[in-house]
Each structure stands twice: as C-alpha cells, then as structure tokens.
Short mmCIF file of N, CA and C in Angstrom, two decimals:
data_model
loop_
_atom_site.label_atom_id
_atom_site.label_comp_id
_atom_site.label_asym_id
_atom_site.label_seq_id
_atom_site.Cartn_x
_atom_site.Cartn_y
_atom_site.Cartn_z
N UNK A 1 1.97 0.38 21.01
CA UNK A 1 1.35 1.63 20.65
C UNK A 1 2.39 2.74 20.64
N UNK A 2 2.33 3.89 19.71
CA UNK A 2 2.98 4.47 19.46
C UNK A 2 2.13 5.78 19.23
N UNK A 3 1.98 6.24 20.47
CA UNK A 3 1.11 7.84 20.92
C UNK A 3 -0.07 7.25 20.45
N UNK A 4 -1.03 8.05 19.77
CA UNK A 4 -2.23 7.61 19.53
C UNK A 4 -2.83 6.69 18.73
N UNK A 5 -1.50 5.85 18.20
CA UNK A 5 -1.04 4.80 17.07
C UNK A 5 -1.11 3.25 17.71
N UNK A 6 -1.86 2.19 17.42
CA UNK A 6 -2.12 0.86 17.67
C UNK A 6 -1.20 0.27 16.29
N UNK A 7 -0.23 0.14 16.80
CA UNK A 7 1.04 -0.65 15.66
C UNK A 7 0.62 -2.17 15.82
N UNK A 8 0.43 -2.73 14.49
CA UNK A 8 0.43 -4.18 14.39
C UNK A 8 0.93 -4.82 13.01
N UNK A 9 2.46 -5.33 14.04
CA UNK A 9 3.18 -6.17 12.82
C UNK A 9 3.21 -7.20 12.28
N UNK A 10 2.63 -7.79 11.40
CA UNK A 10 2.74 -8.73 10.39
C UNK A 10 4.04 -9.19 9.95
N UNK A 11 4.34 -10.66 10.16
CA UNK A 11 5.55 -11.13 9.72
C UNK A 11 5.15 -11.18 8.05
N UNK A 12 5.80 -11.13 7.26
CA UNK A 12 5.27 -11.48 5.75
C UNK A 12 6.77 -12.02 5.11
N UNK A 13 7.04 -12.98 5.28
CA UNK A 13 8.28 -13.59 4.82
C UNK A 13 8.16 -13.63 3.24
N UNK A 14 8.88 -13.93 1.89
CA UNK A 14 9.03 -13.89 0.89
C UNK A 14 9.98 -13.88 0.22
N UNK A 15 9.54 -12.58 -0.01
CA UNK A 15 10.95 -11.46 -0.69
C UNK A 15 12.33 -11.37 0.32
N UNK A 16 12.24 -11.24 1.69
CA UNK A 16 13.39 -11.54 2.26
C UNK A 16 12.52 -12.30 3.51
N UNK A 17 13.47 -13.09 4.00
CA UNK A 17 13.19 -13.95 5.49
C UNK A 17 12.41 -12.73 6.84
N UNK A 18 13.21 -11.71 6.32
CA UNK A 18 12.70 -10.81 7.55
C UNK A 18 11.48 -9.81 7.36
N UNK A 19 10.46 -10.17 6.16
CA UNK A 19 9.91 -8.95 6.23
C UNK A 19 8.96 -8.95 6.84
N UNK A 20 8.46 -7.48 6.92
CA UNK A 20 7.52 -7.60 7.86
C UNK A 20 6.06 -6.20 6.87
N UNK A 21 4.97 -6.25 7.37
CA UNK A 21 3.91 -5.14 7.43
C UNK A 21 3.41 -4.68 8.42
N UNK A 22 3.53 -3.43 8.24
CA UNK A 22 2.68 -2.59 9.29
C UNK A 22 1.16 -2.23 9.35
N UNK A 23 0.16 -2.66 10.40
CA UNK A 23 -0.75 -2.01 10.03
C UNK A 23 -0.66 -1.34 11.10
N UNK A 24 -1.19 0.10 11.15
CA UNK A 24 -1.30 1.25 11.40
C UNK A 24 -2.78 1.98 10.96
N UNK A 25 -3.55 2.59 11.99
CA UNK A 25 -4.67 3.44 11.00
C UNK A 25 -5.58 2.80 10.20
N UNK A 26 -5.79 2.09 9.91
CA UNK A 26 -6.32 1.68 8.54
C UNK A 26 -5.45 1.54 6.84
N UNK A 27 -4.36 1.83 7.27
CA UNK A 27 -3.27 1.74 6.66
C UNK A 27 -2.72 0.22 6.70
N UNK A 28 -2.01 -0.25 5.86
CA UNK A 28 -1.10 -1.17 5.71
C UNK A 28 0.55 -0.95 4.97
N UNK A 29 1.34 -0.97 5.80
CA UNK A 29 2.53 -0.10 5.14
C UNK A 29 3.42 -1.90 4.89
N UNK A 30 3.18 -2.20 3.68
CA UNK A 30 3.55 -3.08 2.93
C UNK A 30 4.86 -3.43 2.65
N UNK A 31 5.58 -2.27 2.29
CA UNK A 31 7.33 -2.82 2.01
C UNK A 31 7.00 -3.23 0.46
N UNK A 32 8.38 -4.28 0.57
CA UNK A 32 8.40 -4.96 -1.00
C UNK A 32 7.57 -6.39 -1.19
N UNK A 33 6.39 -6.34 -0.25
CA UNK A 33 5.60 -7.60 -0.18
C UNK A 33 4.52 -7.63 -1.31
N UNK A 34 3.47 -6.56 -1.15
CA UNK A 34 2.46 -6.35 -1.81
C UNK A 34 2.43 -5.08 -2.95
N UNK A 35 1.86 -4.78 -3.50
CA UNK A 35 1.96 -3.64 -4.85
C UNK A 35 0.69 -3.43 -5.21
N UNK A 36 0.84 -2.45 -6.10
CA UNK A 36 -0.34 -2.31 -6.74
C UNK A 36 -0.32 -3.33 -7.93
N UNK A 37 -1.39 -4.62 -8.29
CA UNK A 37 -1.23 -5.27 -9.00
C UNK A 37 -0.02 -5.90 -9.17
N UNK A 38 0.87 -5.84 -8.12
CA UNK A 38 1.91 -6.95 -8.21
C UNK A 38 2.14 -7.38 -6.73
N UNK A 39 3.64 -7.96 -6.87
CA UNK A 39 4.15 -8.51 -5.62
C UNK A 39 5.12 -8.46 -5.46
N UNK A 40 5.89 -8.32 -4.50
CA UNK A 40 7.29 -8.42 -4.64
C UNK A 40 8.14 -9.60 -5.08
N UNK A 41 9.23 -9.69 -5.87
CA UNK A 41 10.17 -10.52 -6.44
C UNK A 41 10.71 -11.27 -5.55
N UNK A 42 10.97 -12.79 -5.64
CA UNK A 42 11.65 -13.61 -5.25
C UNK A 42 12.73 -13.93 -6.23
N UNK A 43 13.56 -13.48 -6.52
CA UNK A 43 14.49 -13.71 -7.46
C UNK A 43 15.80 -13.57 -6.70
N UNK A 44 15.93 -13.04 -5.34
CA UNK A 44 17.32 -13.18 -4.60
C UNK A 44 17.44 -13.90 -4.04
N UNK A 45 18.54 -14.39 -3.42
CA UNK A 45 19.02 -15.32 -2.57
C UNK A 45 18.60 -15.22 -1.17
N UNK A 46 18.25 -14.40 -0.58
CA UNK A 46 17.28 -14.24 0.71
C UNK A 46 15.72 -14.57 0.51
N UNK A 47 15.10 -14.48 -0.49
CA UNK A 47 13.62 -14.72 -0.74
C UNK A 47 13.56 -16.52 -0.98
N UNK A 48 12.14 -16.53 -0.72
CA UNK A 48 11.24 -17.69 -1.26
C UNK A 48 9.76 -17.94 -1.61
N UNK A 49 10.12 -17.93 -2.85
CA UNK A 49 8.43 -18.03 -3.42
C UNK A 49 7.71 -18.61 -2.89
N UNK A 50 7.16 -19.77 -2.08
CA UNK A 50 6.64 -20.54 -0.88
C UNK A 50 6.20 -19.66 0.11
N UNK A 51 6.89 -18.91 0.78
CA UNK A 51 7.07 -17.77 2.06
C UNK A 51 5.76 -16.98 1.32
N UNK A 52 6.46 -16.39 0.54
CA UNK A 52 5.64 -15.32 0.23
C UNK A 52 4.21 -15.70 -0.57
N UNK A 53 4.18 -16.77 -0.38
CA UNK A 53 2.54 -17.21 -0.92
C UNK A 53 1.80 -16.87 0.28
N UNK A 54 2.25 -17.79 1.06
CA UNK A 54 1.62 -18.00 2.15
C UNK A 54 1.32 -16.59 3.51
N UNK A 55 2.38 -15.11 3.15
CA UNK A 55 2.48 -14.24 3.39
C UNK A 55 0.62 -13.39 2.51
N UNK A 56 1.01 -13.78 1.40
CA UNK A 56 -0.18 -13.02 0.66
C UNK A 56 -1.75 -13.90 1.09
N UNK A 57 -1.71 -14.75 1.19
CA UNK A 57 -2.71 -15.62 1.55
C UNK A 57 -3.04 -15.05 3.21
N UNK A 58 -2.25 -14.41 4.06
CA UNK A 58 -2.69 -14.35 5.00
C UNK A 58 -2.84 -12.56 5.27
N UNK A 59 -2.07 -11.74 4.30
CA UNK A 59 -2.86 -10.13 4.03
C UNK A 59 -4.19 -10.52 3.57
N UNK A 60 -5.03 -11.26 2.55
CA UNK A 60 -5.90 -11.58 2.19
C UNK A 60 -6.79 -11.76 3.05
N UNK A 61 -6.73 -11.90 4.08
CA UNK A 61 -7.75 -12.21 5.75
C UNK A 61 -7.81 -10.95 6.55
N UNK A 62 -6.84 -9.86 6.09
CA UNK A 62 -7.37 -9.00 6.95
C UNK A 62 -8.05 -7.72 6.29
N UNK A 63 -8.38 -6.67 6.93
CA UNK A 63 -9.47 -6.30 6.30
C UNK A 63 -9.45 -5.61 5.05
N UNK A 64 -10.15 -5.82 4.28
CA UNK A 64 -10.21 -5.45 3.08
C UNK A 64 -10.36 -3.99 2.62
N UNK A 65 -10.94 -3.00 3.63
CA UNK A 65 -10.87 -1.76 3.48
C UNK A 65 -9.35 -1.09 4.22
N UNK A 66 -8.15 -1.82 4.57
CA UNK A 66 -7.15 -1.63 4.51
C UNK A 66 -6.71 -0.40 3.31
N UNK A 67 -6.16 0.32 3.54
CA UNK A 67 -5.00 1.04 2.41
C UNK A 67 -3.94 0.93 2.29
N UNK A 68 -3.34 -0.30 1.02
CA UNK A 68 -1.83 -0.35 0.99
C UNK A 68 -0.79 0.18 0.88
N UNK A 69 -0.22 0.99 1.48
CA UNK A 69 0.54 2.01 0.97
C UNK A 69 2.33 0.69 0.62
N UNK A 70 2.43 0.91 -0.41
CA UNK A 70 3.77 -0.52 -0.98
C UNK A 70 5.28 0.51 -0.68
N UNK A 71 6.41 -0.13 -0.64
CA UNK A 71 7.65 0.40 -0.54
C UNK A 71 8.08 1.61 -1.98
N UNK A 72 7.01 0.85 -3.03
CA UNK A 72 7.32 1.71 -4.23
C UNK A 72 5.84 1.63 -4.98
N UNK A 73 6.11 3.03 -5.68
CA UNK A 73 5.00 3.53 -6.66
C UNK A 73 3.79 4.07 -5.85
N UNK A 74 2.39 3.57 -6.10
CA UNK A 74 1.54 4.48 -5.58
C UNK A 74 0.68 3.04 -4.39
N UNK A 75 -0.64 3.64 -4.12
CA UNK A 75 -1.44 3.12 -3.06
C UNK A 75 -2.73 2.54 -3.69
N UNK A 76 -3.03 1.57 -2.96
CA UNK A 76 -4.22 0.78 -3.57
C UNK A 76 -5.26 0.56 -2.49
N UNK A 77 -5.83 -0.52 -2.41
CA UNK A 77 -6.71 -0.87 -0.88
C UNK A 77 -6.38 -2.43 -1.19
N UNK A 78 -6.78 -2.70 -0.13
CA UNK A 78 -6.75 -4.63 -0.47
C UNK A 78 -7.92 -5.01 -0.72
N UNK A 79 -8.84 -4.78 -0.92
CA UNK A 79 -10.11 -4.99 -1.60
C UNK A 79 -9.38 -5.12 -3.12
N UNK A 80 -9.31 -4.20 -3.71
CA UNK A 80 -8.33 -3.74 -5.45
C UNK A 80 -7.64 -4.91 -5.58
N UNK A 81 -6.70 -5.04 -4.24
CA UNK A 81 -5.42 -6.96 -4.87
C UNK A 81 -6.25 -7.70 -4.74
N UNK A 82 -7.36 -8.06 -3.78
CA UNK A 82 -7.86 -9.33 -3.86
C UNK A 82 -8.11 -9.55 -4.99
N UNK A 83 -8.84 -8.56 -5.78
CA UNK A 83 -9.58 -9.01 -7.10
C UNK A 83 -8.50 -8.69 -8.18
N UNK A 84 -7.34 -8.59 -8.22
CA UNK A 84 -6.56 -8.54 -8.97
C UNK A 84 -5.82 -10.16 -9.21
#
C-alpha cells in the first residue's frame, strides 16, 4: 500500500520477460501489454508471443469494470478488450 493506495502487481510477461500491471483504484496501469483494441508487439528479442497470451488470458479474469489506462494513446475499460 501506498498511502491510501492498495497496489496490486500483475506479472504480464510478453512484450518483455519483465512486465508487469498495476492495478490501483479501479485503474489498471497496463504498460505496453494491453491497448485500446490492440496489444503490445512481440517482435523483439526480449518478448514472446506465448507469454503474452497467457498474460492477456489472465487480465481477462479480473474485473471487467477495470480502467485501462495503456503506456500509449488513450484509455479504455476491460469490459471494451474483452469484446474486442
């Protein structure tokens, strides 16, 4: 916890071995994992498309009135990706 803040980190491997999500608030502070209507790239030499399936498969379980806020562009909810 972080003052009136219940921090809970999510490993979300993928895009790199180390990533991670924050949930916070009702917030989900995503990184280069999740997007609006996308996902982050496995195209470097630190990522793996495998990882990061199994990363999205398990944001998918938590709650859906989440707000994603992603490393880039704008904010969605995870209700919006599921059905994307």
């Amino acid at each position: 916890e972080v003052g009136p803040f219940k921090i809970i980190v999510h490993h979300t491997p993928g895009h790199s071995a180390g990533s991670v999500c924050l949930e916070i608030g009702g917030h989900l502070f995503s990184g280069d994992t999740l997007f609006k209507q996308n996902v982050g790239n496995t195209d470097n030499y630190k990522s793996n498309p495998r990882d990061l399936i199994i990363s999205l498969k398990h944001i998918l379980t938590l709650s859906k009135d989440l707000i994603v806020e992603p490393g880039h562009k704008e904010s969605t909810t995870l209700k919006d990706e599921e059905e994307f």
